[in-house]
XYZ file of N, CA, C and O in Angstrom:
804
model
N 139.814 -1.346 229.626
C 141.159 -1.444 230.146
C 142.049 -2.609 229.460
O 143.415 -2.613 229.133
N 141.116 -3.678 228.749
C 141.646 -4.950 228.357
C 142.779 -4.313 226.953
O 144.042 -4.715 226.624
N 142.092 -3.316 225.990
C 142.945 -2.950 224.957
C 144.035 -1.954 225.240
O 144.996 -1.996 224.605
N 143.749 -1.199 226.001
C 145.045 -0.417 226.733
C 146.008 -1.221 227.060
O 147.433 -0.881 227.091
N 145.666 -2.068 228.043
C 146.454 -3.262 228.502
C 147.340 -3.720 227.564
O 148.722 -3.674 227.612
N 147.131 -4.054 226.101
C 147.645 -4.823 225.163
C 148.548 -3.628 224.706
O 149.642 -4.040 224.245
N 148.061 -2.401 224.345
C 148.916 -1.310 223.748
C 150.198 -1.064 224.767
O 151.074 -0.955 224.328
N 149.847 -1.127 225.882
C 150.747 -0.405 226.695
C 151.654 -1.712 227.002
O 153.463 -1.205 227.384
N 151.271 -3.069 227.174
C 152.145 -3.836 227.317
C 153.157 -4.222 226.271
O 154.301 -4.364 226.391
N 152.735 -4.222 225.260
C 153.535 -4.014 223.837
C 154.877 -3.127 223.733
O 155.194 -2.823 223.252
N 154.046 -1.593 224.257
C 154.950 -0.542 224.221
C 155.980 -0.893 225.299
O 157.377 -0.512 224.998
N 155.740 -1.401 226.350
C 157.036 -1.856 227.385
C 157.592 -2.740 227.011
O 158.943 -2.605 227.314
N 157.188 -3.534 226.093
C 158.206 -4.626 225.672
C 159.101 -4.296 224.783
O 160.428 -4.496 224.820
N 158.874 -3.529 223.809
C 159.407 -2.575 222.718
C 160.379 -1.888 223.189
O 162.185 -2.097 223.183
N 160.301 -1.096 224.634
C 161.091 -0.574 225.077
C 162.055 -1.218 225.913
O 163.338 -0.476 226.087
N 161.958 -2.207 226.199
C 162.769 -3.219 226.906
C 164.223 -3.802 225.946
O 164.904 -4.127 226.494
N 163.712 -3.877 224.784
C 164.371 -4.730 223.777
C 165.996 -4.250 224.112
O 166.717 -4.913 224.292
N 165.987 -2.560 224.209
C 167.413 -2.036 224.193
C 167.828 -2.564 225.399
O 169.172 -1.617 226.050
N 167.227 -2.820 226.623
C 167.555 -3.044 228.113
C 167.868 -4.804 228.336
O 168.316 -4.867 229.615
N 167.808 -5.486 227.084
C 167.832 -6.669 227.678
C 169.169 -7.465 228.369
O 169.282 -7.996 229.394
N 170.091 -6.849 228.027
C 171.686 -7.160 228.407
C 171.777 -6.547 229.782
O 172.273 -7.421 230.619
N 171.358 -5.423 230.309
C 171.379 -5.025 231.432
C 170.330 -5.727 232.436
O 170.644 -6.201 233.744
N 169.227 -6.221 231.701
C 168.364 -6.986 232.890
C 168.914 -8.328 233.068
O 168.726 -9.036 234.245
N 169.328 -8.885 231.736
C 170.145 -10.277 232.045
C 171.210 -10.092 233.216
O 171.325 -11.243 234.061
N 171.995 -9.155 233.091
C 173.244 -9.179 234.203
C 172.706 -8.674 235.616
O 173.239 -8.790 236.227
N 171.321 -8.213 236.118
C 170.722 -7.811 236.750
C 169.881 -9.047 237.691
O 169.583 -9.035 238.722
N 170.258 -10.232 236.660
C 169.416 -11.415 237.374
C 168.527 -12.018 236.645
O 167.817 -13.111 237.216
N 167.538 -11.276 235.533
C 166.283 -11.694 235.160
C 166.720 -13.050 234.378
O 167.629 -13.222 234.079
N 165.844 -13.706 234.559
C 165.591 -15.181 234.079
C 165.922 -15.372 232.320
O 165.171 -14.594 231.890
N 166.709 -16.019 232.085
C 166.856 -16.105 230.328
C 166.003 -17.266 229.829
O 166.453 -18.488 229.870
N 165.016 -16.911 229.147
C 164.147 -17.917 228.699
C 163.902 -17.678 227.038
O 162.910 -17.703 226.564
N 165.221 -17.144 226.387
C 165.466 -17.248 225.120
C 165.033 -18.159 224.408
O 165.087 -19.346 225.185
N 165.050 -18.200 222.719
C 164.804 -19.364 222.420
C 165.366 -20.599 222.561
O 165.305 -21.863 222.222
N 166.828 -20.267 222.961
C 167.787 -21.565 222.861
C 167.619 -22.191 224.143
O 167.815 -23.217 224.193
N 167.269 -21.375 225.255
C 166.911 -21.866 226.286
C 165.680 -22.596 226.350
O 165.582 -23.680 226.976
N 164.798 -22.182 225.625
C 163.656 -23.349 225.390
C 164.078 -24.440 224.686
O 163.526 -25.590 225.195
N 164.791 -24.224 223.988
C 165.164 -25.626 222.891
C 165.802 -26.280 223.995
O 165.466 -27.565 224.066
N 166.709 -26.109 224.578
C 167.131 -26.720 225.690
C 166.649 -27.625 226.753
O 166.799 -28.625 227.347
N 165.610 -27.175 227.274
C 164.416 -27.402 228.296
C 163.697 -28.545 227.492
O 162.690 -28.995 228.713
N 163.540 -28.854 226.676
C 162.374 -29.352 225.901
C 162.509 -30.587 226.315
O 161.354 -31.182 226.715
N 163.582 -31.275 225.794
C 163.653 -32.923 225.988
C 163.480 -33.183 227.715
O 162.582 -34.066 228.028
N 163.815 -32.355 228.623
C 163.945 -32.746 230.060
C 162.365 -32.278 230.600
O 162.240 -33.240 231.319
N 161.948 -31.499 229.893
C 160.238 -31.261 229.803
C 159.612 -32.614 229.327
O 158.623 -33.070 230.296
N 159.699 -33.150 228.331
C 158.693 -34.410 227.835
C 159.218 -35.617 228.695
O 158.962 -36.428 228.964
N 160.276 -35.665 229.461
C 160.733 -36.856 230.026
C 160.585 -36.675 231.389
O 160.578 -37.939 232.306
N 160.176 -35.517 231.577
C 159.744 -35.226 233.548
C 158.598 -36.134 233.939
O 157.529 -36.141 233.325
N 158.428 -36.775 235.193
C 157.364 -37.502 235.506
C 156.343 -36.254 235.758
O 154.951 -36.583 235.963
N 156.635 -35.264 236.015
C 155.596 -33.740 236.674
C 154.654 -33.879 235.140
O 153.564 -33.466 235.226
N 155.476 -34.037 234.305
C 154.786 -33.220 232.683
C 153.754 -34.549 232.625
O 152.863 -34.659 232.362
N 154.418 -35.778 232.846
C 153.312 -37.135 232.539
C 152.054 -37.046 233.490
O 151.173 -37.239 232.954
N 152.039 -36.583 234.614
C 151.506 -36.543 235.716
C 150.051 -35.468 235.147
O 149.194 -35.322 235.273
N 150.689 -34.498 234.440
C 149.288 -33.484 234.044
C 149.096 -33.879 232.926
O 148.004 -32.875 232.412
N 149.319 -34.750 232.145
C 148.646 -35.353 230.931
C 147.826 -36.746 230.781
O 148.140 -37.650 231.714
N 146.801 -36.703 230.024
C 146.252 -38.113 229.636
C 147.377 -38.979 229.024
O 148.002 -38.413 228.235
N 146.801 -40.608 229.069
C 148.229 -40.942 228.295
C 148.008 -40.568 226.643
O 149.486 -40.236 226.267
N 147.325 -40.453 225.990
C 147.012 -40.160 224.890
C 147.820 -38.562 224.039
O 148.184 -38.552 223.437
N 147.556 -37.749 225.263
C 148.243 -36.702 225.424
C 149.853 -36.424 225.330
O 150.651 -35.827 224.554
N 150.339 -37.325 226.479
C 151.279 -37.889 226.576
C 152.208 -37.866 225.253
O 153.263 -37.825 224.584
N 151.498 -38.966 224.759
C 151.814 -39.551 223.696
C 152.024 -38.659 222.531
O 152.966 -38.418 221.750
N 151.327 -38.184 222.399
C 151.172 -36.917 221.109
C 152.078 -35.679 221.140
O 152.910 -35.594 220.438
N 152.409 -35.422 222.500
C 152.894 -34.405 223.081
C 154.937 -34.999 222.685
O 155.520 -34.370 222.229
N 154.851 -36.229 223.065
C 156.205 -36.876 222.945
C 156.591 -36.821 221.684
O 157.565 -36.587 220.779
N 155.594 -37.318 220.764
C 155.413 -37.504 219.434
C 155.835 -36.440 218.231
O 156.070 -36.634 217.738
N 155.339 -35.402 219.219
C 155.397 -33.829 218.780
C 156.638 -33.023 218.673
O 156.911 -31.972 218.456
N 157.475 -33.544 219.776
C 158.956 -32.756 219.422
C 159.552 -32.228 218.330
O 160.031 -31.282 218.610
N 159.444 -33.050 217.338
C 160.229 -32.461 216.419
C 159.427 -31.083 215.727
O 160.244 -30.320 215.312
N 158.142 -31.526 215.801
C 157.174 -30.067 215.132
C 157.431 -29.098 216.444
O 157.811 -27.694 215.608
N 157.649 -29.199 217.410
C 158.061 -27.854 218.625
C 159.333 -27.413 218.174
O 159.329 -26.214 218.002
N 160.235 -28.273 217.883
C 161.882 -27.696 217.451
C 161.753 -27.099 216.023
O 162.391 -26.109 215.953
N 160.775 -27.565 215.484
C 160.643 -26.821 214.184
C 160.155 -25.590 214.316
O 160.629 -24.446 213.788
N 159.112 -25.277 215.399
C 158.376 -24.034 215.345
C 159.592 -23.073 216.004
O 159.509 -21.934 215.780
N 160.116 -23.573 217.203
C 161.229 -22.773 217.248
C 162.621 -22.237 216.220
O 162.543 -21.006 216.640
N 162.896 -23.261 215.731
C 163.816 -22.652 214.549
C 163.007 -21.813 213.963
O 163.878 -20.670 213.249
N 161.736 -21.880 213.369
C 160.918 -21.205 212.562
C 160.958 -19.581 213.230
O 161.009 -18.503 212.399
N 160.740 -19.432 214.225
C 160.669 -18.229 215.058
C 161.991 -17.825 214.842
O 161.981 -16.450 215.019
N 163.099 -18.389 215.413
C 164.407 -18.014 215.296
C 164.592 -17.405 213.912
O 165.469 -16.095 213.865
N 164.210 -17.913 213.097
C 164.510 -17.374 211.679
C 163.816 -15.787 211.476
O 164.200 -15.208 210.476
N 162.970 -15.915 212.050
C 161.738 -14.598 211.987
C 162.622 -13.145 212.692
O 162.440 -12.102 212.417
N 163.657 -13.731 213.453
C 164.741 -13.040 214.106
C 163.769 -11.723 215.158
O 164.308 -10.328 215.402
N 162.783 -11.906 215.692
C 162.050 -10.775 216.658
C 163.184 -10.897 217.830
O 163.497 -11.881 218.516
N 163.299 -9.544 217.775
C 164.147 -9.573 219.520
C 163.470 -9.726 220.542
O 162.443 -10.016 221.074
N 164.246 -10.417 221.601
C 163.780 -11.050 222.605
C 163.328 -9.615 223.634
O 164.134 -8.853 223.169
N 162.674 -9.741 224.655
C 162.164 -8.747 225.274
C 161.766 -9.297 227.026
O 161.746 -10.394 226.974
N 161.474 -8.129 227.726
C 160.981 -8.431 229.098
C 159.536 -9.194 228.720
O 158.630 -8.805 228.377
N 159.362 -10.176 229.393
C 157.924 -11.086 229.624
C 157.765 -11.107 231.088
O 158.346 -11.139 232.138
N 156.570 -10.702 231.280
C 155.719 -10.416 232.475
C 155.410 -12.035 232.685
O 156.084 -11.955 234.550
N 155.062 -13.086 232.159
C 155.282 -14.245 232.541
C 153.697 -14.912 233.430
O 153.297 -15.986 233.471
N 152.994 -13.911 233.642
C 151.469 -14.148 234.319
C 150.348 -13.026 233.903
O 149.962 -12.324 235.019
N 150.905 -12.518 232.724
C 149.927 -11.345 232.277
C 147.958 -11.456 232.460
O 147.989 -12.204 231.546
N 147.672 -11.046 233.486
C 146.408 -10.959 233.290
C 145.593 -9.773 233.973
O 146.211 -9.051 234.366
N 144.272 -9.692 233.911
C 143.352 -8.379 234.506
C 144.087 -8.649 235.948
O 143.812 -7.314 236.156
N 144.175 -9.357 236.613
C 144.600 -9.479 238.029
C 145.484 -8.506 238.518
O 145.895 -8.494 239.501
N 146.500 -9.053 237.422
C 147.958 -8.071 237.759
C 148.078 -6.648 236.825
O 149.157 -6.480 236.254
N 146.875 -6.232 236.599
C 147.030 -4.809 236.190
C 146.335 -4.091 236.957
O 144.891 -4.110 237.468
N 146.612 -2.806 237.361
C 146.014 -1.939 238.089
C 145.865 -0.493 237.097
O 146.646 -0.497 235.827
N 145.194 0.436 237.633
C 145.181 1.663 236.539
C 145.608 2.903 237.490
O 145.034 3.069 238.741
N 146.292 3.674 236.891
C 146.617 4.860 237.742
C 146.027 6.060 236.594
O 146.626 6.044 235.397
N 144.326 6.570 236.680
C 144.384 7.640 235.491
C 143.637 6.223 234.668
O 142.667 5.385 234.968
N 144.186 6.550 233.532
C 143.954 5.795 232.621
C 145.068 4.484 231.948
O 144.798 4.022 231.014
N 146.167 4.852 232.778
C 147.398 3.938 232.420
C 147.329 2.927 233.423
O 147.148 2.676 234.535
N 147.466 1.709 232.449
C 147.742 0.427 233.240
C 149.246 0.271 233.668
O 150.056 0.802 233.279
N 149.195 -0.550 235.104
C 150.295 -0.443 235.617
C 150.217 -1.964 236.068
O 149.422 -2.738 236.428
N 151.349 -2.697 235.672
C 151.574 -4.024 235.626
C 152.087 -4.501 236.936
O 153.126 -3.811 237.299
N 151.613 -5.374 237.812
C 152.095 -5.754 238.941
C 152.726 -7.275 238.607
O 151.923 -7.923 238.003
N 152.814 -7.746 239.950
C 153.679 -8.916 240.434
C 154.308 -9.623 239.233
O 153.790 -10.407 238.294
N 155.780 -9.434 239.135
C 156.647 -9.704 238.401
C 157.502 -10.493 238.537
O 158.423 -11.172 238.323
N 156.459 -11.569 239.263
C 157.803 -12.896 240.124
C 157.871 -14.185 238.891
O 158.744 -14.601 238.978
N 157.004 -14.086 237.644
C 157.410 -14.921 236.742
C 158.166 -14.345 235.550
O 158.164 -15.078 234.203
N 158.328 -13.583 235.856
C 159.435 -12.431 234.900
C 160.560 -12.874 233.986
O 161.434 -13.811 234.559
N 161.020 -12.565 232.966
C 162.114 -13.460 232.451
C 162.389 -12.511 231.245
O 161.545 -11.463 230.757
N 163.480 -12.799 230.224
C 163.622 -12.414 228.923
C 163.655 -13.634 228.109
O 163.902 -14.670 228.034
N 162.611 -13.279 227.329
C 162.065 -14.623 226.060
C 161.221 -13.974 224.717
O 161.643 -12.772 224.657
N 160.887 -14.757 223.951
C 160.149 -14.318 223.015
C 159.046 -13.700 223.446
O 157.975 -14.014 224.525
N 158.781 -12.302 223.009
C 157.748 -11.298 223.525
C 156.397 -11.927 223.646
O 155.705 -11.661 224.278
N 155.885 -12.687 222.558
C 154.492 -12.855 222.200
C 154.237 -14.114 223.482
O 152.811 -14.296 223.313
N 154.907 -14.675 223.974
C 154.710 -15.853 224.851
C 153.972 -15.159 226.263
O 152.999 -15.868 227.032
N 153.672 -14.000 226.074
C 152.991 -13.461 227.130
C 151.538 -13.162 226.801
O 150.809 -12.451 227.657
N 151.045 -13.645 225.644
C 149.790 -13.410 225.379
C 148.590 -14.178 225.503
O 147.983 -14.578 224.974
N 148.825 -14.457 226.963
C 147.171 -15.272 227.696
C 146.180 -14.628 227.291
O 145.124 -15.663 227.015
N 145.843 -13.580 227.178
C 144.796 -12.701 227.259
C 143.995 -13.149 225.676
O 142.696 -13.857 225.792
N 144.795 -12.907 224.650
C 143.904 -13.208 223.481
C 144.033 -14.454 222.934
O 143.165 -14.812 222.069
N 145.083 -15.280 223.478
C 145.068 -16.477 222.985
C 143.928 -17.423 223.898
O 143.371 -18.526 223.414
N 143.563 -17.097 224.838
C 142.383 -17.770 225.892
C 140.972 -17.041 225.598
O 140.040 -17.441 226.256
N 140.980 -16.068 224.759
C 139.493 -15.106 224.704
C 138.462 -16.013 224.171
O 138.808 -16.623 223.192
N 137.507 -15.723 224.539
C 136.293 -16.520 224.075
C 135.514 -15.114 223.427
O 134.728 -15.793 222.369
N 135.825 -14.029 223.275
C 134.999 -13.299 222.376
C 136.245 -12.942 221.020
O 137.127 -12.176 221.559
N 135.830 -13.293 220.108
C 136.887 -13.245 218.993
C 136.969 -11.626 218.648
O 138.121 -11.501 218.029
N 136.016 -10.829 218.814
C 136.427 -9.222 218.414
C 137.106 -9.078 219.638
O 137.822 -8.185 218.671
N 136.974 -9.431 220.636
C 138.261 -8.589 221.621
C 139.260 -9.213 221.279
O 140.406 -8.333 221.262
N 139.371 -10.664 221.170
C 141.026 -11.368 220.384
C 141.574 -10.481 219.788
O 142.434 -9.997 219.644
N 140.662 -10.430 218.546
C 141.045 -9.838 217.400
C 141.513 -8.000 217.450
O 142.845 -8.037 216.940
N 141.040 -7.346 218.585
C 141.170 -6.246 218.455
C 142.682 -6.038 219.591
O 143.934 -5.087 219.405
N 142.887 -6.861 220.271
C 143.994 -6.907 221.172
C 145.169 -7.566 220.186
O 146.174 -6.601 220.355
N 145.115 -8.362 219.408
C 146.212 -8.551 218.631
C 146.427 -7.432 217.770
O 147.811 -7.347 217.602
N 145.681 -6.883 216.708
C 145.682 -5.475 216.678
C 146.608 -4.414 217.292
O 147.782 -3.944 216.532
N 146.209 -3.944 218.137
C 146.734 -3.165 219.237
C 148.319 -3.655 219.646
O 149.013 -2.732 219.625
N 148.619 -5.084 219.698
C 149.711 -5.150 220.043
C 150.659 -5.542 218.821
O 151.880 -4.761 219.324
N 150.207 -6.012 217.787
C 151.065 -6.406 216.636
C 151.654 -4.722 216.089
O 152.665 -4.280 215.851
N 150.696 -3.527 216.306
C 150.712 -2.247 215.815
C 152.029 -1.546 216.572
O 152.865 -0.746 216.053
N 151.917 -1.701 217.957
C 153.109 -1.600 218.674
C 154.413 -2.146 218.360
O 155.728 -1.290 218.432
N 154.687 -3.324 218.135
C 155.764 -4.272 217.788
C 155.848 -3.690 216.173
O 157.299 -3.841 215.795
N 155.405 -3.192 215.424
C 155.444 -2.910 213.870
C 156.867 -1.604 214.155
O 157.302 -1.445 212.751
N 156.645 -1.107 215.205
C 158.011 -0.032 215.006
C 159.413 -0.831 214.814
O 160.409 0.278 214.802
N 159.459 -2.134 215.593
C 160.806 -2.733 215.607
C 160.741 -3.962 214.372
O 162.035 -4.101 213.771
N 159.628 -4.733 213.879
C 159.518 -5.855 213.052
C 158.601 -5.371 212.234
O 157.668 -4.989 212.552
N 158.989 -5.601 210.779
C 158.021 -5.643 209.768
C 156.795 -6.590 209.816
O 156.639 -7.857 210.879
N 155.368 -6.021 209.337
C 154.078 -6.758 209.696
C 154.054 -8.283 209.657
O 153.685 -9.310 210.272
N 154.748 -8.326 208.348
C 154.478 -9.668 207.739
C 155.364 -10.660 208.616
O 154.786 -11.901 209.154
N 156.447 -10.528 208.953
C 157.105 -11.163 210.138
C 156.575 -11.363 211.728
O 156.186 -12.871 212.218
N 155.934 -10.303 212.083
C 155.100 -10.480 213.261
C 153.972 -11.378 212.806
O 153.373 -12.302 213.765
N 153.145 -11.216 211.965
C 151.796 -12.360 211.576
C 152.424 -13.639 211.486
O 151.561 -14.378 212.256
N 153.734 -14.047 210.903
C 154.147 -15.509 210.974
C 154.325 -15.851 212.482
O 153.891 -16.976 212.671
N 154.946 -15.182 213.270
C 155.455 -15.299 214.450
C 153.984 -15.404 215.575
O 153.963 -16.389 216.409
N 152.969 -14.828 215.214
C 151.727 -14.870 215.683
C 151.006 -16.475 215.830
O 150.909 -16.850 216.714
N 151.373 -17.090 214.611
C 151.060 -18.406 214.060
C 151.729 -19.227 214.687
O 151.232 -20.344 215.725
N 153.020 -19.135 215.023
C 154.057 -19.915 215.681
C 153.796 -19.901 217.222
O 154.128 -21.096 217.887
N 153.148 -18.873 217.760
C 152.817 -18.489 219.276
C 151.798 -19.766 219.672
O 151.872 -19.904 221.033
N 150.935 -20.671 218.775
C 150.265 -21.327 219.360
C 150.922 -22.429 219.830
O 150.467 -23.234 220.854
N 152.250 -22.589 219.292
C 152.949 -23.387 220.221
C 153.878 -23.086 221.428
O 154.214 -23.708 222.303
N 154.650 -21.974 220.735
C 155.909 -21.167 221.603
C 155.311 -20.968 222.908
O 155.572 -21.202 224.208
N 153.809 -20.239 223.062
C 153.193 -19.936 224.199
C 153.092 -20.858 225.229
O 153.630 -20.895 226.579
N 152.740 -21.936 225.072
C 152.314 -23.175 225.947
C 153.373 -23.958 226.259
O 153.884 -24.338 227.576
N 154.622 -24.128 225.418
C 155.991 -24.468 225.694
C 156.454 -23.641 226.587
O 157.389 -23.651 227.441
N 156.678 -22.207 226.418
C 157.407 -21.221 227.591
C 156.380 -21.136 228.691
O 157.397 -21.630 229.843
N 155.250 -21.572 229.217
C 154.539 -21.744 230.264
C 154.690 -22.921 231.119
O 155.089 -23.136 232.042
N 154.941 -24.385 230.191
C 155.099 -25.223 230.653
C 156.669 -25.273 231.259
O 156.897 -25.966 232.379
N 157.626 -24.505 230.691
C 159.096 -24.835 231.047
C 159.108 -23.807 232.219
O 159.972 -24.219 233.418
N 158.224 -22.952 232.034
C 158.405 -21.467 233.403
C 157.916 -22.635 234.795
O 158.345 -22.654 235.836
N 156.737 -23.239 234.886
C 155.925 -24.139 235.946
C 156.866 -25.301 236.188
O 156.863 -25.538 237.246
N 157.599 -25.858 235.320
C 158.237 -26.696 235.844
C 159.566 -26.418 236.672
O 160.171 -27.172 237.544
N 160.281 -25.396 236.288
C 161.233 -24.733 236.908
C 160.540 -24.708 238.194
O 161.490 -24.508 239.188
N 159.513 -23.425 238.207
C 159.301 -23.277 239.631
C 158.941 -24.394 240.534
O 159.012 -24.630 241.722
N 158.185 -25.455 239.990
C 157.978 -26.932 240.959
C 159.111 -27.693 241.073
O 159.390 -28.143 242.497
N 160.002 -27.509 240.232
C 161.410 -28.154 240.819
C 162.238 -27.798 242.198
O 163.054 -28.056 242.250
N 161.694 -26.289 242.382
C 162.191 -25.401 243.247
C 161.396 -25.315 244.537
O 161.947 -24.564 245.414
N 160.517 -26.043 244.571
C 159.442 -26.023 245.776
C 159.472 -27.276 246.491
O 159.710 -28.441 245.932
N 159.591 -27.145 247.302
C 158.483 -28.652 248.295
C 157.464 -28.761 247.952
O 156.739 -28.331 247.449
N 157.187 -30.202 247.993
C 155.965 -31.165 247.524
C 154.508 -30.611 247.919
O 153.652 -30.395 246.965
N 154.784 -29.906 249.419
C 153.779 -29.739 249.806
C 153.141 -27.967 249.222
O 152.295 -27.739 249.563
N 154.072 -27.523 248.501
C 154.066 -26.175 248.174
C 153.782 -26.038 246.746
O 153.813 -24.938 245.984
N 153.576 -27.377 246.187
C 153.361 -27.257 244.760
C 152.331 -27.087 244.091
O 151.908 -27.366 242.661
N 151.282 -27.139 244.587
C 149.738 -26.958 244.307
C 149.461 -26.124 243.091
O 148.968 -26.651 242.128
N 149.851 -24.764 242.884
C 149.715 -23.914 242.228
C 150.459 -24.177 241.361
O 149.772 -24.170 239.726
N 151.380 -24.655 241.262
C 152.487 -25.327 239.862
C 152.076 -26.243 239.292
O 152.095 -26.261 237.949
N 151.352 -27.164 240.310
C 150.790 -28.411 239.258
C 149.648 -27.841 238.624
O 149.339 -28.189 237.385
N 148.746 -27.189 238.785
C 147.712 -26.540 238.115
C 148.135 -25.845 237.026
O 147.709 -25.874 235.794
N 149.050 -24.965 237.127
C 149.910 -24.419 235.813
C 150.079 -25.284 235.046
O 150.043 -25.139 233.507
N 151.003 -26.149 235.167
C 151.376 -27.347 234.055
C 150.669 -28.099 233.586
O 150.031 -28.393 232.441
N 149.384 -28.160 234.530
C 148.259 -29.008 234.111
C 147.363 -28.453 233.055
O 146.788 -28.701 232.299
N 147.236 -26.807 232.772
C 146.705 -26.187 231.951
C 147.785 -26.284 230.672
O 147.224 -26.119 229.797
N 148.872 -25.801 231.062
C 149.892 -25.914 229.797
C 150.210 -26.944 228.667
O 150.635 -27.090 227.819
N 150.289 -28.044 229.723
C 150.900 -29.363 229.092
C 149.939 -29.670 228.152
O 150.274 -30.234 226.590
N 148.719 -30.041 228.483
C 147.518 -30.210 227.236
C 147.550 -29.277 226.382
O 147.462 -29.718 225.232
N 147.878 -27.995 226.563
C 147.516 -26.925 225.255
C 148.496 -26.966 224.568
O 148.405 -27.189 223.317
N 149.798 -27.605 224.927
C 150.718 -27.725 224.140
C 150.916 -29.018 223.096
O 151.008 -29.054 222.264
N 150.404 -30.300 223.799
C 149.809 -31.428 223.426
C 148.715 -31.379 222.192
O 149.170 -31.699 221.208
N 147.709 -30.268 222.223
C 146.983 -29.942 221.301
C 147.443 -29.211 219.955
O 147.190 -29.555 218.972
N 148.704 -28.124 220.502
C 149.142 -27.625 219.749
C 150.051 -28.371 218.659
O 150.087 -27.811 217.303
N 150.770 -29.364 218.966
C 151.392 -30.099 217.953
C 150.480 -31.069 217.008
O 151.165 -31.799 216.093
N 149.143 -31.015 217.197
C 148.335 -32.036 216.422
C 148.450 -33.315 216.620
O 149.143 -33.634 217.596
N 147.840 -33.889 216.240
C 147.861 -35.695 216.168
C 148.717 -36.160 215.986
O 149.594 -35.877 214.831
């Protein structure tokens, strides 16, 4: 199911590219690169972010703001089209109908950089499976974007993926009462350290 999931999810995203305007008009959240760039400074200044990090991680993350903005600019230059992003893509949110994966729980869906959905291969402990997932995913996207640009985008996604999820979880936290924020706190607690690590020392 994991590799079928990679292929079918990529195909779904590719198909969504031509529907982005309609999805936005229908109310889908806009987290394209311009929006992520605008959310970066508020994210770094938010006490919720500070609470999710060790002091050295917070210092590294705030010191890495320029590196994050550079990664956003570099991804923009690659001109990958924005697509439908599931926002919480893992095996618990996939059902099978015959051999076909069905994606459920679109609560965190948005329009954004497509690769920020790739939680599976980024977190995989099996390097062979991660490499196969990557190949299936990029093969599907190669129908729209040259492979060399996809490969460069893949590297930039080490920063863009945790940034996207930090912005997403922060947004959810800000719209919940404190008593309801537990899961969201855990999400920011996972991705904020990952973003700090990705920008380097």
